Coordinates of C-alpha atoms and ligand atoms in Angstrom, one line a residue:
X1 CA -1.8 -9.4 -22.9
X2 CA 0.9 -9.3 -20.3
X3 CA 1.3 -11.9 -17.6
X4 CA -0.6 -9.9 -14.9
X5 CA -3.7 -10.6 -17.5
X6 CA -3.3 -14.1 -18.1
X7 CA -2.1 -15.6 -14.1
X8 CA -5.2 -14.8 -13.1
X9 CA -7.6 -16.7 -15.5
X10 CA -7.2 -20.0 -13.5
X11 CA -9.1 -21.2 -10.9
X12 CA -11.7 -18.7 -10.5
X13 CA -14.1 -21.4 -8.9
X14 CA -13.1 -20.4 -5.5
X15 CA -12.1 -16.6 -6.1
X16 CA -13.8 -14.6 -3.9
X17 CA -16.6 -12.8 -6.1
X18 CA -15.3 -9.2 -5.0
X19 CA -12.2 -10.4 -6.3
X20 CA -13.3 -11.4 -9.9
X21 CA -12.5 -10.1 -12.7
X22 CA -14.7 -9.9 -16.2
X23 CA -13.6 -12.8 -17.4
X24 CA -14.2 -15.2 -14.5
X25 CA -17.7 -13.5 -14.0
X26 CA -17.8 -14.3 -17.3
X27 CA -17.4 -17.8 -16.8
X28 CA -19.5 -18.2 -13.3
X29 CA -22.8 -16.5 -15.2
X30 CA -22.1 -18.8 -18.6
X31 CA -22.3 -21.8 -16.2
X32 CA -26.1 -20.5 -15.3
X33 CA -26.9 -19.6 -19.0
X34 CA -26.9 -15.6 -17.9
X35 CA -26.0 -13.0 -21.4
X36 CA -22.3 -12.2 -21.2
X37 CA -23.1 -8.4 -20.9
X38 CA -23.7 -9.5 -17.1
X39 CA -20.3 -9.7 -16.5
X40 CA -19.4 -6.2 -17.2
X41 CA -22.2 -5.0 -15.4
X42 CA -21.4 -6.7 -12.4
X43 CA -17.6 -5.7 -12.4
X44 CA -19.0 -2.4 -13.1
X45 CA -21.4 -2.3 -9.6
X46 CA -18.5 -3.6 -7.5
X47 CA -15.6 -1.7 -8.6
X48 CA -16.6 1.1 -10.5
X49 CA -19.5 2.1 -8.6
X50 CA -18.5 0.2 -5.2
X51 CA -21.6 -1.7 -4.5
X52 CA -21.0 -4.6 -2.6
X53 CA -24.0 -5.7 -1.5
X54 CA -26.5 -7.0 -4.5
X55 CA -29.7 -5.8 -3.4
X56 CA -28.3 -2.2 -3.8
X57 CA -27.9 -3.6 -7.9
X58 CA -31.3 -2.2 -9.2
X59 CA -30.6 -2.8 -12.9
X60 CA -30.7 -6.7 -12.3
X61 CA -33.6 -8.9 -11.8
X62 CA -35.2 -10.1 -8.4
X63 CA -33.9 -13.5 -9.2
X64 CA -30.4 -12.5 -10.2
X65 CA -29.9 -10.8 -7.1
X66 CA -30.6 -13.5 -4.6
X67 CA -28.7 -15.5 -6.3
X68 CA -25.8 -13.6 -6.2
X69 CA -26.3 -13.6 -2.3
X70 CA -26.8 -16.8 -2.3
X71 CA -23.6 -17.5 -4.1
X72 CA -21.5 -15.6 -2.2
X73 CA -21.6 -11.7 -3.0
X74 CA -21.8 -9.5 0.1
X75 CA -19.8 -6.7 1.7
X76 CA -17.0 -8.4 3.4
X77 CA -15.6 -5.4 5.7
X78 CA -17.8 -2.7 7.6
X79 CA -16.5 0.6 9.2
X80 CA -16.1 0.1 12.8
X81 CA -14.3 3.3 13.5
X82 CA -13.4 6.6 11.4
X83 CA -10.7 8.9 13.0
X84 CA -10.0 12.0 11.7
X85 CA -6.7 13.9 12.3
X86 CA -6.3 18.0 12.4
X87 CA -4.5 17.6 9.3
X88 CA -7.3 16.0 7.4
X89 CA -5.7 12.7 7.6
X90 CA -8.3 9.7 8.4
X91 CA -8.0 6.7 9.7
X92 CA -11.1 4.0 9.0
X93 CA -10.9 1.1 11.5
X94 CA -12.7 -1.9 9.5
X95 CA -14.3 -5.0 10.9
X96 CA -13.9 -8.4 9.3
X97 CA -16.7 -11.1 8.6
X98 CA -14.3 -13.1 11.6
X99 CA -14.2 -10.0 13.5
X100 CA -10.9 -9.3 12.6
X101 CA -10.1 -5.4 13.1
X102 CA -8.0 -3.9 10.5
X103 CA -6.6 -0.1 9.0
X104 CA -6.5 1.9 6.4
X105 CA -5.3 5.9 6.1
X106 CA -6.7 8.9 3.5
X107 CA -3.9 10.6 3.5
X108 CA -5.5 14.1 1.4
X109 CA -2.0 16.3 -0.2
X110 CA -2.5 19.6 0.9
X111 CA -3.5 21.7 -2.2
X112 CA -3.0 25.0 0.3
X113 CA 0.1 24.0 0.8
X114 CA 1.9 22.2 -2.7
X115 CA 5.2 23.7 -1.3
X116 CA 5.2 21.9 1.6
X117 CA 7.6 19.1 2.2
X118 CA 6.0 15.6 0.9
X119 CA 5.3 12.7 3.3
X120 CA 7.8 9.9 2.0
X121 CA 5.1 7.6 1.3
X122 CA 3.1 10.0 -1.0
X123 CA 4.1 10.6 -4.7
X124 CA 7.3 12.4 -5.9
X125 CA 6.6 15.9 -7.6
X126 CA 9.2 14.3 -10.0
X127 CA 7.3 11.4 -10.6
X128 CA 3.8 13.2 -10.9
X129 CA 1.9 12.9 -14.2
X130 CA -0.7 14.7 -13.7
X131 CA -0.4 15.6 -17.4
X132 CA -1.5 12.7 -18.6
X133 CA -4.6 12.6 -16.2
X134 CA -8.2 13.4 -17.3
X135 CA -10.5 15.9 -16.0
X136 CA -11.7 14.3 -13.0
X137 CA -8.6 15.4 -11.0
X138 CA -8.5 18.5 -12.4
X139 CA -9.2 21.0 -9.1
X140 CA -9.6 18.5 -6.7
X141 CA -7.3 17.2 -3.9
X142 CA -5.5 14.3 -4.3
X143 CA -5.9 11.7 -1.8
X144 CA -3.1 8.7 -1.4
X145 CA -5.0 6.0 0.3
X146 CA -2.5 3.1 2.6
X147 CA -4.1 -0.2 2.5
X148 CA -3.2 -3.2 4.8
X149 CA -2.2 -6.7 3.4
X150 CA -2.3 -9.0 6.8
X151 CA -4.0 -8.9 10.1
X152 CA -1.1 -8.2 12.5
X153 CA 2.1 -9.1 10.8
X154 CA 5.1 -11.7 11.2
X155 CA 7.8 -9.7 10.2
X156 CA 8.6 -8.6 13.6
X157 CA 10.8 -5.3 13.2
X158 CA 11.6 -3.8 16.5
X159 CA 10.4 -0.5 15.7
X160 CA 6.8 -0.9 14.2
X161 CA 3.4 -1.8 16.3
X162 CA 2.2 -3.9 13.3
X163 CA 3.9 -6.9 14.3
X164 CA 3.8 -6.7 18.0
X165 CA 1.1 -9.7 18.1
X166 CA 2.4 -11.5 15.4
X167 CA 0.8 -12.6 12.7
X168 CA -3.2 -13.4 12.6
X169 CA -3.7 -13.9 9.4
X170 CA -3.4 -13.2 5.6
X171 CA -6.0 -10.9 3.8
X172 CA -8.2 -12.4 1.1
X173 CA -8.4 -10.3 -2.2
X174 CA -11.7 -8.6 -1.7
X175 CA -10.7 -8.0 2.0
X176 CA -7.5 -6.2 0.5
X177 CA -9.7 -4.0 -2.5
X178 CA -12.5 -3.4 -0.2
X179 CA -10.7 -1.2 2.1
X180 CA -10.5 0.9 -1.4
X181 CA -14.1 0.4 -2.0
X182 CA -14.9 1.8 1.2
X183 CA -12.3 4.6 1.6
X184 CA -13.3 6.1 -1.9
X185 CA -16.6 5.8 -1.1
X186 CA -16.0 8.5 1.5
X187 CA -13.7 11.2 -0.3
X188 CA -15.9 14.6 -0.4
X189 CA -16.8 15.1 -3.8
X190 CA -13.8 17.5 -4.5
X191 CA -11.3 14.7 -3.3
X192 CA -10.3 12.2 -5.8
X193 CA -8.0 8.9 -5.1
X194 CA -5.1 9.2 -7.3
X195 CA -2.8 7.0 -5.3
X196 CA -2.5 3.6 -3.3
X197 CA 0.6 2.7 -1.0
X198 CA 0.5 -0.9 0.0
X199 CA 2.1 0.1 3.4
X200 CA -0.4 -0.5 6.0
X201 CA -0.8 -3.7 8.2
X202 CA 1.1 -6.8 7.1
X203 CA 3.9 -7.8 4.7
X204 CA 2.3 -7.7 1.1
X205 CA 4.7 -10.1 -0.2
X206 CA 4.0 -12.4 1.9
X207 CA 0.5 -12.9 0.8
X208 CA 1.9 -12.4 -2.7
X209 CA -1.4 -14.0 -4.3
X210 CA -3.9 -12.1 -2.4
X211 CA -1.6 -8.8 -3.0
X212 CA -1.0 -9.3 -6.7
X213 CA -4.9 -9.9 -7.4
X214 CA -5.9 -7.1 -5.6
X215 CA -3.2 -4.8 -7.3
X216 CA -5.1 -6.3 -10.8
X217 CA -8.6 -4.9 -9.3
X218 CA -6.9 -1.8 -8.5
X219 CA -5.6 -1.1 -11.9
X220 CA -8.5 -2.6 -14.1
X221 CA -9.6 0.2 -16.4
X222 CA -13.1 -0.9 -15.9
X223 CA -12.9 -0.7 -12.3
X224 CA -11.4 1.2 -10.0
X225 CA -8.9 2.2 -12.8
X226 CA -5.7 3.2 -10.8
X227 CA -2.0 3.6 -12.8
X228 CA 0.0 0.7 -11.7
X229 CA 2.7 3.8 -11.6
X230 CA 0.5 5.1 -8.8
X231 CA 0.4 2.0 -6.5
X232 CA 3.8 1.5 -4.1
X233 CA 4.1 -1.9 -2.7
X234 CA 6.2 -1.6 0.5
X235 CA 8.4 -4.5 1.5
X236 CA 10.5 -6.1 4.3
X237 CA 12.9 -7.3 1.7
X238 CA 11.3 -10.9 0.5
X239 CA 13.5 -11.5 -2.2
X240 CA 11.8 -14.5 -4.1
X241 CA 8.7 -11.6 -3.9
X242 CA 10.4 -8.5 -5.3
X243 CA 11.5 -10.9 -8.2
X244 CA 8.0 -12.3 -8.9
X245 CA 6.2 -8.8 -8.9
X246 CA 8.5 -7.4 -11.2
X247 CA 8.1 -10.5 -13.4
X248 CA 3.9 -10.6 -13.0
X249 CA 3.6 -7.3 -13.6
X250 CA 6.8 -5.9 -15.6
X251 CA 7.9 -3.4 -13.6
X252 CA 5.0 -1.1 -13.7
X253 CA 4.4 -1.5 -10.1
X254 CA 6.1 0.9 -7.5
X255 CA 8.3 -0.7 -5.4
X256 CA 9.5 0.8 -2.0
X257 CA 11.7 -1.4 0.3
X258 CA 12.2 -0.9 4.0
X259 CA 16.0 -1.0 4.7
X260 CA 16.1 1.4 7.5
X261 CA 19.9 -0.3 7.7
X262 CA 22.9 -0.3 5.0
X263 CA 24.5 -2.9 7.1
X264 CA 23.9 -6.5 8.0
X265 CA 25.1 -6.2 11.5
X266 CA 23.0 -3.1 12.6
X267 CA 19.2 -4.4 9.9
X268 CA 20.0 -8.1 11.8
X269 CA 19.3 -5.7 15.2
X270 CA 15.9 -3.7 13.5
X271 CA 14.9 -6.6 10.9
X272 CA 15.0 -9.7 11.8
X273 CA 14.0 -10.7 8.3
X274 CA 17.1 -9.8 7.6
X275 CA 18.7 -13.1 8.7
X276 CA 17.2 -14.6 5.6
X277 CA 17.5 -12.4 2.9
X278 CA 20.8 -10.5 3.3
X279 CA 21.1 -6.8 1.9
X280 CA 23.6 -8.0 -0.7
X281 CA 20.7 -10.3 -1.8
X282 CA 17.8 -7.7 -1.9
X283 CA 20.2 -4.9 -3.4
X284 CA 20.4 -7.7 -6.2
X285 CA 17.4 -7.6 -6.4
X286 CA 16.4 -4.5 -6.5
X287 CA 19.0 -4.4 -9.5
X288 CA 17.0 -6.5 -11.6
X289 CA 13.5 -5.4 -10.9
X290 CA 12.3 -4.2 -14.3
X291 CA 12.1 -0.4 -14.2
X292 CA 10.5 1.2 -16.4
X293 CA 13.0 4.4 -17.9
X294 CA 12.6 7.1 -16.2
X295 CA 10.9 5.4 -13.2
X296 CA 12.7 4.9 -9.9
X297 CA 12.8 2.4 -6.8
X298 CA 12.2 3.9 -3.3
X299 CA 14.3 3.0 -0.4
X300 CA 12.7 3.8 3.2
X301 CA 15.1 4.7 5.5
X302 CA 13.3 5.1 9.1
X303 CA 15.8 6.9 11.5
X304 CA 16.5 5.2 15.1
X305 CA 18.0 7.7 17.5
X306 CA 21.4 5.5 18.5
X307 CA 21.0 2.8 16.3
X308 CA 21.4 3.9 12.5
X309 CA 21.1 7.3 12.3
X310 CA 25.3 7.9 12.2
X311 CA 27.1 9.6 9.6
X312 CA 28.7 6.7 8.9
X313 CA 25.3 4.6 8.1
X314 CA 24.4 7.5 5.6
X315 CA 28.2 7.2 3.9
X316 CA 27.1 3.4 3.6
X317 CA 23.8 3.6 2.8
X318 CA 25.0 5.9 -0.2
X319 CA 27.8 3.3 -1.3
X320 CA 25.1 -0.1 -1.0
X321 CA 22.7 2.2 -3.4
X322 CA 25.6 3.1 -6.0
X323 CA 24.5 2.6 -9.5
X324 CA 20.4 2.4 -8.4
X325 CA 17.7 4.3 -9.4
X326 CA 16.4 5.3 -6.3
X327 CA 15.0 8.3 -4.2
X328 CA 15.5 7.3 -0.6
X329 CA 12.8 8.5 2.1
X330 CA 14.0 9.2 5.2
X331 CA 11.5 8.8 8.1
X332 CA 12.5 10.3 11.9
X333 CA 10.4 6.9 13.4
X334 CA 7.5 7.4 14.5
X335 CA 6.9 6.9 18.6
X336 CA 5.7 3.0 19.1
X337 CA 4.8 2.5 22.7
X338 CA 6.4 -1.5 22.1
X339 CA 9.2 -0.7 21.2
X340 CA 12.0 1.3 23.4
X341 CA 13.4 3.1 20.5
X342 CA 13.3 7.0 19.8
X343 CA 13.7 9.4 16.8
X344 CA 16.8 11.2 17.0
X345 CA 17.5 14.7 17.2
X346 CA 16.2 16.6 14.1
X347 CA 19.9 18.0 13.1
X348 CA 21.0 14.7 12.9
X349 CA 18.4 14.0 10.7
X350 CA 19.2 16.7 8.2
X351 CA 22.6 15.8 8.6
X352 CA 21.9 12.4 7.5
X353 CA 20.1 13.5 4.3
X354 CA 22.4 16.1 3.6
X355 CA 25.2 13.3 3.2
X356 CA 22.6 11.4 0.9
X357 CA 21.7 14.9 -1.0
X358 CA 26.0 15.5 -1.4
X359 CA 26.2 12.0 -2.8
X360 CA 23.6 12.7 -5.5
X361 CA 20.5 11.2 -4.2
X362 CA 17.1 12.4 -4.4
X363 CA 16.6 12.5 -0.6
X364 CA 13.2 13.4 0.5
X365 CA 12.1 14.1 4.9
X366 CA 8.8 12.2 5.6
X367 CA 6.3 15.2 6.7
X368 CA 4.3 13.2 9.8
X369 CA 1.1 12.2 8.5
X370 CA -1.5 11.4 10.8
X371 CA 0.8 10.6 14.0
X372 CA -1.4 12.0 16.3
X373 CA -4.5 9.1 15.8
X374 CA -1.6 6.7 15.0
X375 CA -2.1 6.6 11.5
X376 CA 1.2 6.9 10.8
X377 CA 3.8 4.2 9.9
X378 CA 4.4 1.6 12.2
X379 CA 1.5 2.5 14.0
X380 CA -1.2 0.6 12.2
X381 CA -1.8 -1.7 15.3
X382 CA -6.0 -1.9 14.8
X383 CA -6.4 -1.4 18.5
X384 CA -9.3 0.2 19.0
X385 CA -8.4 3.7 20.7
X386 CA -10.1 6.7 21.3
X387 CA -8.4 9.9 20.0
X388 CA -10.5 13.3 21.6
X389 CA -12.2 14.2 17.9
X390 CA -13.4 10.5 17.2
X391 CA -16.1 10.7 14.8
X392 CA -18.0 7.7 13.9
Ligands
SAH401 N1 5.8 -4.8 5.6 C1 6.0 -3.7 4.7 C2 5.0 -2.7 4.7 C3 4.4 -2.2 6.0 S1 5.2 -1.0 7.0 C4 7.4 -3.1 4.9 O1 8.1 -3.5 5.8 O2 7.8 -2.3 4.1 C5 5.3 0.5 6.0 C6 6.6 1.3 6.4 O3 6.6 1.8 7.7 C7 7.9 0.4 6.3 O4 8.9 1.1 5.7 C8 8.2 0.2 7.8 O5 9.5 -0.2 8.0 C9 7.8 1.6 8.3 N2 7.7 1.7 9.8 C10 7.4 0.7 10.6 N3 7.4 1.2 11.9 C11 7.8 2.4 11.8 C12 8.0 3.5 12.8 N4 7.8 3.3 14.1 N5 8.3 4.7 12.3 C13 8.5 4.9 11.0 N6 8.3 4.0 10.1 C14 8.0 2.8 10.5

């Protein structure tokens, strides 16, 4: 049993009931004399099947139903919008019990198109293993789904629309896995999720225990069943965090941090985390985050026309990443209306990876995803806008 198994089995009294897991079901039906088997079968509705709502549970009693209602169980996020982009990238705009708005992407890889370039935030070719997988994603497209962590955000980084209102507030568990529930429960049936980045709204570790439970849902076998290989948690750079999710769950997560800078001086402009947790410190960090072998860290790198993009900040960002195992993504940013910063000029942007590529790095160019219904990064803003091919 690792420690992801067991740092969950406190407490369940007030855990969220789409946040459960067997065992605490286990516990909240022995406490009302129901047969264990319930357990399973409820874990089973809710994550495996994706039924939230407990009169839609037909193989339970009249009785056991309402009291599940009664005691809590209910969808707690509702599609409010769905935006779907020319390249097949969607956008679902979801409404909170509080009427908090927030977003999550479908981001389907091309199968017309494997050659293409990857978007930085969807898997590596190189760290594919599709081998392993079973039938069910044999033939059908592979969808990476980006999930949000935080209404608004309190990172604040000058480039990325997430933040611009500060923070609202943190997501609960079962807000956090729902927005799974719901985007699966909309992939055609020759589209299969294969992939989760945590890199939507909010800073995950900074709702670490709300994050960490919801990457447990996301990877229970019985449930929605996702590789922990196959789940990128994106951070700021919250050092005490990184440590902790490579300690709760030994390194099996993926873990992708947001430098965009190789130097204090120019991150203090971009990040202004950064004032805390120094790149000396998270580099540490990132040194001792428990890798599996053949497994490897991703650094984003998101390219400010004027402000990092310099020959100079790729011949550092290669020396502060010596020795890692890392694939850096490079992302020309993406247009923020907040902000008054630009991407630069593509051919300094393929200068800047070549210098990464010449040093040895694996060096991949974000294909925009989604840009056009501002699904792409930094854009996640949950204002409600209305693109011209809204569907919903
Ligand atoms: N808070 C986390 C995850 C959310 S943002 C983090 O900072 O990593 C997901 C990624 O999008 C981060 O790398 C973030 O820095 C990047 N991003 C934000 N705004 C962007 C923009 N305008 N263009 C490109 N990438 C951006």
């Amino acid at each position: 049993m690792t420690r992801a198994d067991t740092m969950f089995r406190e407490g369940s009294s007030d855990i969220p009931p789409i946040a459960r897991v067997p065992s605490e079901w286990a516990q909240h039906l022995a406490a009302r004399g129901e047969r264990a088997f319930r357990a399973a079968q409820l874990f089973d509705w809710i994550h495996a099947k994706g039924v939230t709502d407990p009169e839609a549970m037909t193989n339970l009693s009249r009785a056991m139903r309402s009291w599940l209602a009664a005691s809590g169980l209910h969808p707690v996020a509702s599609m409010a919008h769905l935006h779907r982009a020319p390249d097949a990238t969607v956008k679902l705009v979801l409404s909170l019990a509080d009427r908090s708005v927030i977003e999550t992407v479908l981001i389907p890889m091309n199968p017309a198109r494997p050659d293409e370039p990857r978007d930085a935030d969807l898997p590596d070719p190189e760290d594919d293993d599709s081998e392993q997988d079973d039938a069910a994603e044999a033939g059908r497209v592979r969808v990476t789904q980006c999930i949000s962590t935080q209404v608004g955000c309190a990172m604040q980084c000058a480039f990325c629309a997430s933040g611009a209102n500060g923070l609202q507030r943190h997501l609960s568990p079962d807000e956090i896995v729902s927005q799974t529930l719901i985007g699966r429960s909309l992939l055609a049936p020759d589209h299969v999720l294969t992939n989760v980045v945590v890199m939507g709204m909010g800073e995950p570790l900074h709702n670490y225990d709300a994050t960490a439970r919801a990457l447990r849902l996301l990877t229970h076998p019985q449930g929605i069943g996702l590789s922990p290989r196959r789940i990128n948690v994106s951070t700021v750079g919250l050092v005490p965090g990184i440590e902790r999710l490579g300690r709760d769950f030994e390194g099996r997560v993926g873990l992708a941090v947001s430098l965009h800078a190789a130097d204090d001086e120019t991150r203090d402009r971009i990040v202004p985390m950064n004032k805390r947790y120094r790149l000396q410190d998270i580099v540490a960090a990132l040194r001792s985050y428990p890798l599996p072998p053949h497994r490897r860290l991703t650094v984003e790198y998101a390219l400010i026309d004027g402000v990092n993009d310099h020959l100079d900040h790729a011949r550092r960002l290669a020396s502060l990443l010596q020795g890692l195992r890392v694939k850096v993504n490079l992302i020309p940013m993406n247009p923020v209306a907040s902000s008054g910063f630009r991407p630069p000029p593509f051919d300094r942007v393929l200068a800047f990876q070549q210098v990464l590529t010449r040093a040895g790095y694996v060096c991949l160019l974000r294909r925009r995803r989604g840009d056009d219904i501002s699904a792409a990064c930094g854009q996640l803003a949950a204002t409600v806008q209305r693109p011209p091919d809204e569907s919903s």
